[in-house]
Tab-separated table of C-alpha atoms in Angstrom:
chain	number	residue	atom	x	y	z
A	176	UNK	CA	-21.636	-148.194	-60.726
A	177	UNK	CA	-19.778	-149.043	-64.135
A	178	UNK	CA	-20.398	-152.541	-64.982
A	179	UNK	CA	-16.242	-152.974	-65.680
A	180	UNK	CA	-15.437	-152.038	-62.088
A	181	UNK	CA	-16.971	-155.025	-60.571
A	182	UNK	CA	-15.342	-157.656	-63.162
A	183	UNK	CA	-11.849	-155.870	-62.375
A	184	UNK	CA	-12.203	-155.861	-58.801
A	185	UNK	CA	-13.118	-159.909	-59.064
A	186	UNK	CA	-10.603	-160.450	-61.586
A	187	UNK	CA	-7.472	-158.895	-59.232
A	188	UNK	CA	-9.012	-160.207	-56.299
A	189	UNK	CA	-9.284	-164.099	-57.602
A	190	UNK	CA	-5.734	-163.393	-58.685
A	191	UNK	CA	-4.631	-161.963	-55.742
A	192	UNK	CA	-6.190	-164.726	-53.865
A	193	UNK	CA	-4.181	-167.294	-56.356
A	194	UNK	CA	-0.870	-165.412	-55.774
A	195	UNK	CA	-0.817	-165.811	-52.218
A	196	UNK	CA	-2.051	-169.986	-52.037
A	197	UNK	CA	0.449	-170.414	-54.994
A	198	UNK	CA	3.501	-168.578	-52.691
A	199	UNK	CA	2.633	-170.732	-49.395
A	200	UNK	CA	2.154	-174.124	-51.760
A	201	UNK	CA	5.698	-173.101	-52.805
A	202	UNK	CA	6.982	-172.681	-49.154
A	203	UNK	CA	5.633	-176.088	-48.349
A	204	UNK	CA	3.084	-173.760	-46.417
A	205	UNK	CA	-0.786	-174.155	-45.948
A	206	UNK	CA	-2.471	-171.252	-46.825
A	207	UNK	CA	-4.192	-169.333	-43.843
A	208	UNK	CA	-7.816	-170.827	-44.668
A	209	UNK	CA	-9.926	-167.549	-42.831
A	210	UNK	CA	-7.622	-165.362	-45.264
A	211	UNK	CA	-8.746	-167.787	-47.974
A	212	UNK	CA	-12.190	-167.638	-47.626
A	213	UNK	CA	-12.375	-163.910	-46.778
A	214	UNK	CA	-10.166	-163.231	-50.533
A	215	UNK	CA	-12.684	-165.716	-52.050
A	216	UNK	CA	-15.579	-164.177	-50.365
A	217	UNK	CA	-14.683	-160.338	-51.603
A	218	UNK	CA	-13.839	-161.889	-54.961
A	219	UNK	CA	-17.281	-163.234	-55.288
A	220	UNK	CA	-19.134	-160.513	-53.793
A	221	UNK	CA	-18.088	-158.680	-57.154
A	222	UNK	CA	-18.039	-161.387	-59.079
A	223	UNK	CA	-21.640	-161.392	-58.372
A	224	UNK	CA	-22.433	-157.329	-58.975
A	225	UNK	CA	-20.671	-158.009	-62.487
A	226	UNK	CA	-23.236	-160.868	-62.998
A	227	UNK	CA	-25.905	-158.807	-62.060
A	228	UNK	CA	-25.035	-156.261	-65.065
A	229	UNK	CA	-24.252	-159.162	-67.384
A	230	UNK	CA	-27.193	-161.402	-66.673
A	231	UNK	CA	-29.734	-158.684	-66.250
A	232	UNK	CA	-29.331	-155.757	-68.904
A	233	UNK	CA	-32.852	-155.478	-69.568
A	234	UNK	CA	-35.857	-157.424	-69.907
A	235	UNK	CA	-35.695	-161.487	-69.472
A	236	UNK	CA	-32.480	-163.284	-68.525
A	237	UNK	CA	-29.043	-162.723	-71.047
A	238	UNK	CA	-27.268	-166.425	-70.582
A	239	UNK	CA	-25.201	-166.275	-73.292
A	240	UNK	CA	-21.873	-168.252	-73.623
A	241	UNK	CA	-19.582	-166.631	-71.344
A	242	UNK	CA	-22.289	-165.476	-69.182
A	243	UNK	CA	-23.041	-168.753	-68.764
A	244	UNK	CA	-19.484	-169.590	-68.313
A	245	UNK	CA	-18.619	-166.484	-65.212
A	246	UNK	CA	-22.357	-167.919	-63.608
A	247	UNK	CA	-20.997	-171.622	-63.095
A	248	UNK	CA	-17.843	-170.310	-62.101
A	249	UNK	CA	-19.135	-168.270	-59.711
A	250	UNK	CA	-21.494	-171.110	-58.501
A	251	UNK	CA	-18.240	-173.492	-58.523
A	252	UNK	CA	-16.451	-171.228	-56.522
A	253	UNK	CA	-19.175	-170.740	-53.720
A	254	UNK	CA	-19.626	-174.183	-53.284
A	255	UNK	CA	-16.638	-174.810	-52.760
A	256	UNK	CA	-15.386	-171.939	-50.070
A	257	UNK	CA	-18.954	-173.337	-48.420
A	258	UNK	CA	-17.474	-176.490	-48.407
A	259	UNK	CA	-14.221	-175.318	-46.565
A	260	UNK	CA	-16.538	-174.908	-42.954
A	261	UNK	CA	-16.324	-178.622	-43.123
A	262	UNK	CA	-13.863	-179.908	-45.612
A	263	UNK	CA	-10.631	-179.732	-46.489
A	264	UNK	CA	-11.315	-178.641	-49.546
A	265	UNK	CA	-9.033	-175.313	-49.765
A	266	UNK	CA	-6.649	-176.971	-52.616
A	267	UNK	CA	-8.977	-176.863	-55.156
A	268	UNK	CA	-9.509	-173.021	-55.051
A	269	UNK	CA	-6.305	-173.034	-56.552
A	270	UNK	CA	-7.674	-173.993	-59.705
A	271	UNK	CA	-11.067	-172.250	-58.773
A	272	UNK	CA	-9.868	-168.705	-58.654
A	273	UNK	CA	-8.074	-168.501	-62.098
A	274	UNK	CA	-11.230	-170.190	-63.764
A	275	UNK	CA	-13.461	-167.272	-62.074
A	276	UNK	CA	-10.827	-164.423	-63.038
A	277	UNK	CA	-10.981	-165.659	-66.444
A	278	UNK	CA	-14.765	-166.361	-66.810
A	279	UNK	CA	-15.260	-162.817	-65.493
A	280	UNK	CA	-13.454	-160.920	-67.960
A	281	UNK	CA	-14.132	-163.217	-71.124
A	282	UNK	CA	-17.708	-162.158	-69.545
A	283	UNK	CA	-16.973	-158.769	-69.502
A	284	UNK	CA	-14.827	-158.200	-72.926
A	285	UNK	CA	-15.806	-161.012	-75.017
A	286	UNK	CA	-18.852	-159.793	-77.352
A	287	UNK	CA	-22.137	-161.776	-76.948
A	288	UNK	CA	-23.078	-164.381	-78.930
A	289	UNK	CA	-26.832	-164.967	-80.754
A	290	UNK	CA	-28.335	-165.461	-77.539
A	291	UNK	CA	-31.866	-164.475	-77.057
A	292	UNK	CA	-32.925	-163.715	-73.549
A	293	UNK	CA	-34.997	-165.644	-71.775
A	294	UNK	CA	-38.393	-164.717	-70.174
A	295	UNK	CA	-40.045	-167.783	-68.685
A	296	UNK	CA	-42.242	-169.221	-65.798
A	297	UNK	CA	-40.901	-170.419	-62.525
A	298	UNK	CA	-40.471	-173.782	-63.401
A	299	UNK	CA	-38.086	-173.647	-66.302
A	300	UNK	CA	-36.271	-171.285	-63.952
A	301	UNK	CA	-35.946	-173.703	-61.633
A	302	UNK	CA	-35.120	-176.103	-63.883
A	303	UNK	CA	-32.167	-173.426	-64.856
A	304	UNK	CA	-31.052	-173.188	-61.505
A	305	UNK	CA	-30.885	-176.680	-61.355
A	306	UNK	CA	-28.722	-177.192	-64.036
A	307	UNK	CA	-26.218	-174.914	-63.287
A	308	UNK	CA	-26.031	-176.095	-59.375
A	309	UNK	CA	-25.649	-179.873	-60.819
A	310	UNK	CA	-22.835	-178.362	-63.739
A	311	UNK	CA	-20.867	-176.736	-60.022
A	312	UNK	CA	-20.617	-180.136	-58.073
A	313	UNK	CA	-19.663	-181.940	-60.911
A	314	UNK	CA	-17.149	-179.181	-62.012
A	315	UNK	CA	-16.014	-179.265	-58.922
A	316	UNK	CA	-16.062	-183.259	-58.484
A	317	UNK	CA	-13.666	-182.851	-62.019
A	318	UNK	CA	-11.125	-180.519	-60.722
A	319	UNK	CA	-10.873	-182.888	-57.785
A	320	UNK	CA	-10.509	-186.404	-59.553
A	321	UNK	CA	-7.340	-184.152	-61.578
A	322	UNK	CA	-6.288	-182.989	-57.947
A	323	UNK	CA	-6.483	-186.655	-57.093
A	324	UNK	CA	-4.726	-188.224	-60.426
A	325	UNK	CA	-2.177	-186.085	-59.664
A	326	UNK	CA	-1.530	-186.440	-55.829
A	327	UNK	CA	-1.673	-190.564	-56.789
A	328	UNK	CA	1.111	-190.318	-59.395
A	329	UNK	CA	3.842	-188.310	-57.582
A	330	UNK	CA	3.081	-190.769	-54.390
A	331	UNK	CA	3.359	-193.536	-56.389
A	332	UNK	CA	6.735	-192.026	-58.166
A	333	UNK	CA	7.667	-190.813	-54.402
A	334	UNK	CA	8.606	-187.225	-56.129
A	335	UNK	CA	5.745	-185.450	-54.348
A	336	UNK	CA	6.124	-181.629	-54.917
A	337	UNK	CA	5.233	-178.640	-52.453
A	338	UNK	CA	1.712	-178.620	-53.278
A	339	UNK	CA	0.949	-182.701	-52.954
A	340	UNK	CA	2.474	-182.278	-49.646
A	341	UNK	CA	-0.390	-180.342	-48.023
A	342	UNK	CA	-3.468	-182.425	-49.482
A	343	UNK	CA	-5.517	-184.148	-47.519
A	344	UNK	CA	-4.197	-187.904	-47.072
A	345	UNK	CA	-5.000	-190.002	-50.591
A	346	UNK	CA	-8.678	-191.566	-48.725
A	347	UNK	CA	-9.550	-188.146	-47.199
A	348	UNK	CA	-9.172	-187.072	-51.255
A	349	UNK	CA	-11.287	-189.992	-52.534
A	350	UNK	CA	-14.321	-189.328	-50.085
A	351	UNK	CA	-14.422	-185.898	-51.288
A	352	UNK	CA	-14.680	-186.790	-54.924
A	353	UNK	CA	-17.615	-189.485	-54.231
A	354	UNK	CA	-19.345	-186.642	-52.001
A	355	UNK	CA	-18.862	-184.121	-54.764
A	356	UNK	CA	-19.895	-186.917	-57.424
A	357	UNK	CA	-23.196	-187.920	-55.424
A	358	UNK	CA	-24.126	-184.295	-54.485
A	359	UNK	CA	-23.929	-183.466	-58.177
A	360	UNK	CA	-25.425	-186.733	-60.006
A	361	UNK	CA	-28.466	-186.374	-57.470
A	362	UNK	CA	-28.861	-182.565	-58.758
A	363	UNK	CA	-28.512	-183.448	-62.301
A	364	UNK	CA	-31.660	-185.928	-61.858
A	365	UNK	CA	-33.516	-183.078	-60.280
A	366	UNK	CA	-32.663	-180.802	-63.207
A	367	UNK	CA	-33.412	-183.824	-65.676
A	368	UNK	CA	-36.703	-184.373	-64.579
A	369	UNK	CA	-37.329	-180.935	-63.465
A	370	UNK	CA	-36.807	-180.054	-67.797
A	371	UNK	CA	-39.408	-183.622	-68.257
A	372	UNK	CA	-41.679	-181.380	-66.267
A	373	UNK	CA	-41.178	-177.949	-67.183
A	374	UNK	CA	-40.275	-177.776	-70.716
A	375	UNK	CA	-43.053	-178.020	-73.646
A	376	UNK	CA	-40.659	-180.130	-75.768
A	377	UNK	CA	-37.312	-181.347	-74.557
A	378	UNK	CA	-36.753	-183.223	-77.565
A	379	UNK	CA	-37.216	-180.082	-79.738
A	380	UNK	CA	-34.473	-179.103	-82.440
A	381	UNK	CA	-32.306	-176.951	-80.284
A	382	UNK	CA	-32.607	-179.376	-77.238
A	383	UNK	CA	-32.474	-183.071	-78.336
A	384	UNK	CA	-28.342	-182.994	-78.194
A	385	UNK	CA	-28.360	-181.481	-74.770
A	386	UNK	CA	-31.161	-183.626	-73.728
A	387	UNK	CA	-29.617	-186.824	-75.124
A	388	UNK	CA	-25.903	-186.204	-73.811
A	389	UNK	CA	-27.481	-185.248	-70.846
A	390	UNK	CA	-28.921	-188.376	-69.860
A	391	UNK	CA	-25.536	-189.763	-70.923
A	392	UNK	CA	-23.758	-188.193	-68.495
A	393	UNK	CA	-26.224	-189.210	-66.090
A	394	UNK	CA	-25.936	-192.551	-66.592
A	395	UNK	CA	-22.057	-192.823	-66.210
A	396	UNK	CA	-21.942	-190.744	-62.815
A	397	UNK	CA	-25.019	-193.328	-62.077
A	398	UNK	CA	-23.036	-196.405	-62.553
A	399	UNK	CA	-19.579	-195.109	-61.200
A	400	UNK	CA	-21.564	-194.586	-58.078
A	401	UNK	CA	-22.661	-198.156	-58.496
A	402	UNK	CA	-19.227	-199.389	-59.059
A	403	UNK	CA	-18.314	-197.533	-55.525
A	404	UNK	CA	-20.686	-198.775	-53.859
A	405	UNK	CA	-21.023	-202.002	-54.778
A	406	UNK	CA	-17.591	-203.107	-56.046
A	407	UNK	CA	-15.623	-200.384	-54.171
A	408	UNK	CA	-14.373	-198.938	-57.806
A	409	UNK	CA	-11.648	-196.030	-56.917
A	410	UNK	CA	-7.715	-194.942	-57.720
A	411	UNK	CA	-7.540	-194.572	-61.576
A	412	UNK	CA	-11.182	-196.023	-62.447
A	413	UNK	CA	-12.764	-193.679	-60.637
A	414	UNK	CA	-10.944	-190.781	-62.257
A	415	UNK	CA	-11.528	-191.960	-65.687
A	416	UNK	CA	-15.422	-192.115	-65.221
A	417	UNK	CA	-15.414	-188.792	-63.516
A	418	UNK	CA	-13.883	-187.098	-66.839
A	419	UNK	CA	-15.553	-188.671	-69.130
A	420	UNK	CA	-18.888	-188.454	-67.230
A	421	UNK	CA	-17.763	-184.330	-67.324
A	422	UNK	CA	-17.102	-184.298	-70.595
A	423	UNK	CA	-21.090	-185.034	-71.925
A	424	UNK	CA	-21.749	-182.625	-69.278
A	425	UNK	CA	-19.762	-180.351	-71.113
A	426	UNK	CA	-20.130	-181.109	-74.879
A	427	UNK	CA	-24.465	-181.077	-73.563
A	428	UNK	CA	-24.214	-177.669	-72.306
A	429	UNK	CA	-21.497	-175.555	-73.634
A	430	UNK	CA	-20.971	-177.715	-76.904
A	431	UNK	CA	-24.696	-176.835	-78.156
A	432	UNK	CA	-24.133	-173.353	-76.974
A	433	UNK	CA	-20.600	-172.765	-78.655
A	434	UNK	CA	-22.525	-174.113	-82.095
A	435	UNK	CA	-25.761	-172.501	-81.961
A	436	UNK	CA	-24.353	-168.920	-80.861
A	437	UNK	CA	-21.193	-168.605	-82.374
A	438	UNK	CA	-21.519	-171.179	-85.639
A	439	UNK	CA	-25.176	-171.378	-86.524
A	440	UNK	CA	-25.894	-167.859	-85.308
A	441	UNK	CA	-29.329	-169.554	-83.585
């Protein structure tokens, strides 16, 4: 099989899948969810053969930039349509799909960075794995406090549109995002100390700003969850530490990556 068939066939079939939930939002219609899930399944099915020839063109394990980029996506995106057996979770595929059409083909077309491939032992591919389960949840947990932001402003404004009208009620919307939240913070500590474990020197040159904004983020998904819990922090609060808990994720993983690979040619 040619490698570009697969990231096509996920590309049109994430839109596809987009097209339709976008055209019943608009009807103030929700979207068939065993259509959903079989669009998103297909869609991932090649999302995952075009993986296969990006992540594996040789020897050791090619997790470059956007490689790294269509892997969470793809990660996101299962998550989430395993979610939807037991949550209503279907609205935030509508976000979902475009970010894995997108991630495929930047994937696909983009050239590759400086990226050297890696060939390691089990545990700092565990540790791997980890991290890019932990970087889904919380993705996901993100798109969900923006879902919720949004669904609390046009209530509050009484101008909801189309698509507010078929989320889940506003507490039904908050116990997702704390499920997502603790789901993902409790995978982060697993990859955290799973890289204390695993890797030789996690303070080494190329490491110490991931490691350090890391930990960051860890501690403000920590003490969010502490707010919930114990002062029953939500609405607007919540939200803000949810973003800016995301955004160390981000600037840890992809910020080091964008510099090294495409900046300092590392």
């Amino acid at each position: 099989m040619h490698p570009l068939l697969p990231s096509l066939a996920a590309a049109g079939l994430y839109a596809g899948a987009t097209l339709y939930q976008g055209l019943r939002f608009g009807r103030r219609q929700a979207p068939d969810k065993r259509l959903l899930g079989l669009l998103g399944a297909l869609a991932l099915l090649a999302h995952a053969f075009s993986l296969h020839f990006q992540l594996l063109p040789g020897s050791g394990l090619s997790l470059d930039f956007f490689n790294a980029a269509s892997l969470i996506a793809s990660a996101v995106i299962a998550l989430t349509l395993l979610s939807l057996t037991r949550l209503p979770a279907e609205n935030l595929l509508l976000l979902l799909f475009p970010l894995g059409a997108l991630t495929v083909l930047l994937a696909q077309f983009v050239p590759a960075g400086t990226s050297t491939p890696i060939v390691e032992q089990p545990g700092i591919l565990a540790h791997i794995l980890l991290s890019i389960l932990a970087y889904g949840l919380l993705t996901i947990a993100m798109f969900q406090a923006l879902l919720l932001s949004l669904q609390d402003h046009q209530l509050k404004h009484k101008h909801p549109s189309g698509l507010i009208r078929n989320f889940p009620p506003l507490q039904t919307m908050e116990s997702l995002l704390f499920g997502f939240l603790w789901g993902g913070w409790l995978l982060l500590s697993l990859s955290l100390l799973s890289g204390w474990l695993f890797v030789e020197d996690l303070l080494a040159q190329h490491l110490a700003h991931k490691t350090l904004l890391s930990c960051l983020a860890w501690l403000v998904f920590a003490v969010l969850l502490w707010g919930r819990h114990q002062l029953g922090w939500r609405g607007h609060k919540a939200i803000r530490w949810t973003l800016a808990g995301f955004c160390l994720l981000m600037l840890a993983y992809f910020g080091s990556k964008l510099v090294r690979e495409f900046i300092l040619h590392i």
